[in-house]
C-alpha positions as MATLAB code, in Angstrom:
seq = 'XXXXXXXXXXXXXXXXXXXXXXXXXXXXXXXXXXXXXXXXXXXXXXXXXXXXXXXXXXXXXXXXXXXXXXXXXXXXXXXXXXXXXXXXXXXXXXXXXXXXXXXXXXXXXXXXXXXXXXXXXXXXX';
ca = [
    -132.428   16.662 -106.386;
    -128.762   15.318 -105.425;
    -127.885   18.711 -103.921;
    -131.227   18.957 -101.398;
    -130.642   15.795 -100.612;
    -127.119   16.303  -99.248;
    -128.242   19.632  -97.775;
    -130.650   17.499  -95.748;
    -127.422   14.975  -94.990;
    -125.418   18.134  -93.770;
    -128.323   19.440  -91.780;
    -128.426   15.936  -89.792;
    -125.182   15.848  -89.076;
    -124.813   18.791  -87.597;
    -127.551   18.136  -85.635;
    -126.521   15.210  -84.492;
    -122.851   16.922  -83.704;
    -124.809   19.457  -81.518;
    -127.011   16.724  -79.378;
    -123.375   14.795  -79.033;
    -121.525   17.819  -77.369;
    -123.896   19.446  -75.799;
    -124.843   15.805  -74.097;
    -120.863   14.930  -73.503;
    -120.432   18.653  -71.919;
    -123.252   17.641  -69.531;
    -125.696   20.065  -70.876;
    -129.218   19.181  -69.264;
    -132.390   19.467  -70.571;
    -134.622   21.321  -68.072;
    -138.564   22.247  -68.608;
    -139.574   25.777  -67.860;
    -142.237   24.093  -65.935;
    -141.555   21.585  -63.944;
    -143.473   18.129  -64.987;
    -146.409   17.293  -62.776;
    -148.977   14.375  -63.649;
    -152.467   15.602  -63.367;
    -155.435   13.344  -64.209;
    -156.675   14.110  -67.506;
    -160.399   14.808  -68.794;
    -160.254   11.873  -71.037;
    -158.870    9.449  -68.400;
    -161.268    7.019  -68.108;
    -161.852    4.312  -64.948;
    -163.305    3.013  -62.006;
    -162.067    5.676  -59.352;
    -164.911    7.099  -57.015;
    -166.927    4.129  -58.053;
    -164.812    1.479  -56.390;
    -164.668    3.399  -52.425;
    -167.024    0.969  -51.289;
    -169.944    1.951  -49.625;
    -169.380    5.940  -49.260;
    -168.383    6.472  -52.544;
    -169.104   10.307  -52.362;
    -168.139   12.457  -49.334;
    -170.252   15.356  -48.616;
    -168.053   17.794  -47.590;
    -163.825   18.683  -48.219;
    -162.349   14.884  -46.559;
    -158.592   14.777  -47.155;
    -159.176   10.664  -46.756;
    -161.917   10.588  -49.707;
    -159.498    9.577  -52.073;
    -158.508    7.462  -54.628;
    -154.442    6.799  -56.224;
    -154.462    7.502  -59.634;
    -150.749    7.939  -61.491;
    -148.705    8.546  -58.514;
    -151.012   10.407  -57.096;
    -154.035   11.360  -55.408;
    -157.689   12.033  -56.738;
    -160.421   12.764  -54.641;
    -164.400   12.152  -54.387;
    -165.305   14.867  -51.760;
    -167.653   17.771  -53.060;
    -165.446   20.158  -52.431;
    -164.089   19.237  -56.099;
    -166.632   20.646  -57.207;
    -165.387   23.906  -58.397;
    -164.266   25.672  -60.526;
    -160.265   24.332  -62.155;
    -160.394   21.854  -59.685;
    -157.751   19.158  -60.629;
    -157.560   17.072  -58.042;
    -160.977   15.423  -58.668;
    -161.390   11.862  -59.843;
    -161.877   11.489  -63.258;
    -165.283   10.082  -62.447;
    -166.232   12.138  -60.278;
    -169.159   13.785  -62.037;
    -170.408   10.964  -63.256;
    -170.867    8.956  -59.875;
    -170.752   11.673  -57.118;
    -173.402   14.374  -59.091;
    -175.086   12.210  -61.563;
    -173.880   13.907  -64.887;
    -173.947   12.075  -67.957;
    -169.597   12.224  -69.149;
    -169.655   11.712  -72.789;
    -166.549    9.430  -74.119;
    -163.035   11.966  -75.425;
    -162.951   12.109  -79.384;
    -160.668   10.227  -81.256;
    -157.364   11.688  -82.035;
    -156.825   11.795  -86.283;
    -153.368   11.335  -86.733;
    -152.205   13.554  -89.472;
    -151.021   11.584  -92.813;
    -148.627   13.920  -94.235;
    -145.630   16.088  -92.635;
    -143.585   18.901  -94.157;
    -139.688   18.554  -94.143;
    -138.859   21.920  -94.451;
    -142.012   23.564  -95.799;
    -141.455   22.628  -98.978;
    -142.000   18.918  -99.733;
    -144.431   16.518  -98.108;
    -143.483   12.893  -97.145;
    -146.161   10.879  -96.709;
    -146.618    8.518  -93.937;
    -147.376    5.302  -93.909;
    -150.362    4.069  -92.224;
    -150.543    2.193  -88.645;
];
């Protein structure tokens, strides 16, 4: 027990000794792809609902749009296809009259493995 335990010590450490120089040495972290904010599926809101009195636009109108996280999302029908991201969140609920069921609940997990070979349980939040 007393020498996994100081293997896990040693293992921090130089962990920690790596994150140190590589952060003094000006070492940047950089994503392969560059981060860019999309509205999700299980973003839920008022969006195309609150335009007023067009709340839908019938054809692709760059102005039929709503901010959302920076952003832009839009309530034109030309969101309607197929990997369209830009649309509203809402947007097939209000603009086509589809019934959006509610995103399921994420299960955090109870247990994680420190080096596949012992679990530590977690304590509950």
């Amino acid at each position: 027990m007393n020498s996994k335990f100081m293997l896990v010590i040693c293992v921090l450490e130089c962990l920690l000794w790596f994150s140190s120089v590589y952060g003094q040495q000006g070492y940047k972290y950089e994503p392969y792809y560059p981060y860019q904010p999309q509205p999700d599926d299980d973003l839920r809101g008022d969006f195309c609902n609150r335009r007023g009195i067009q709340k839908c636009c019938p054809q692709r109108d760059d102005t039929c749009s709503v901010p959302i996280l920076g952003t832009l999302c839009y309530c034109d029908l030309f969101c309607n296809r197929t990997n369209s991201e830009d649309c509203c969140p809402d947007f097939e609920e209000v603009c086509l009259g589809r019934r959006v069921s509610p995103p399921e609940q994420i299960v955090r997990p109870r247990k994680f493995f420190l080096f596949f070979s012992h679990s530590i349980d977690l304590i509950n939040v």
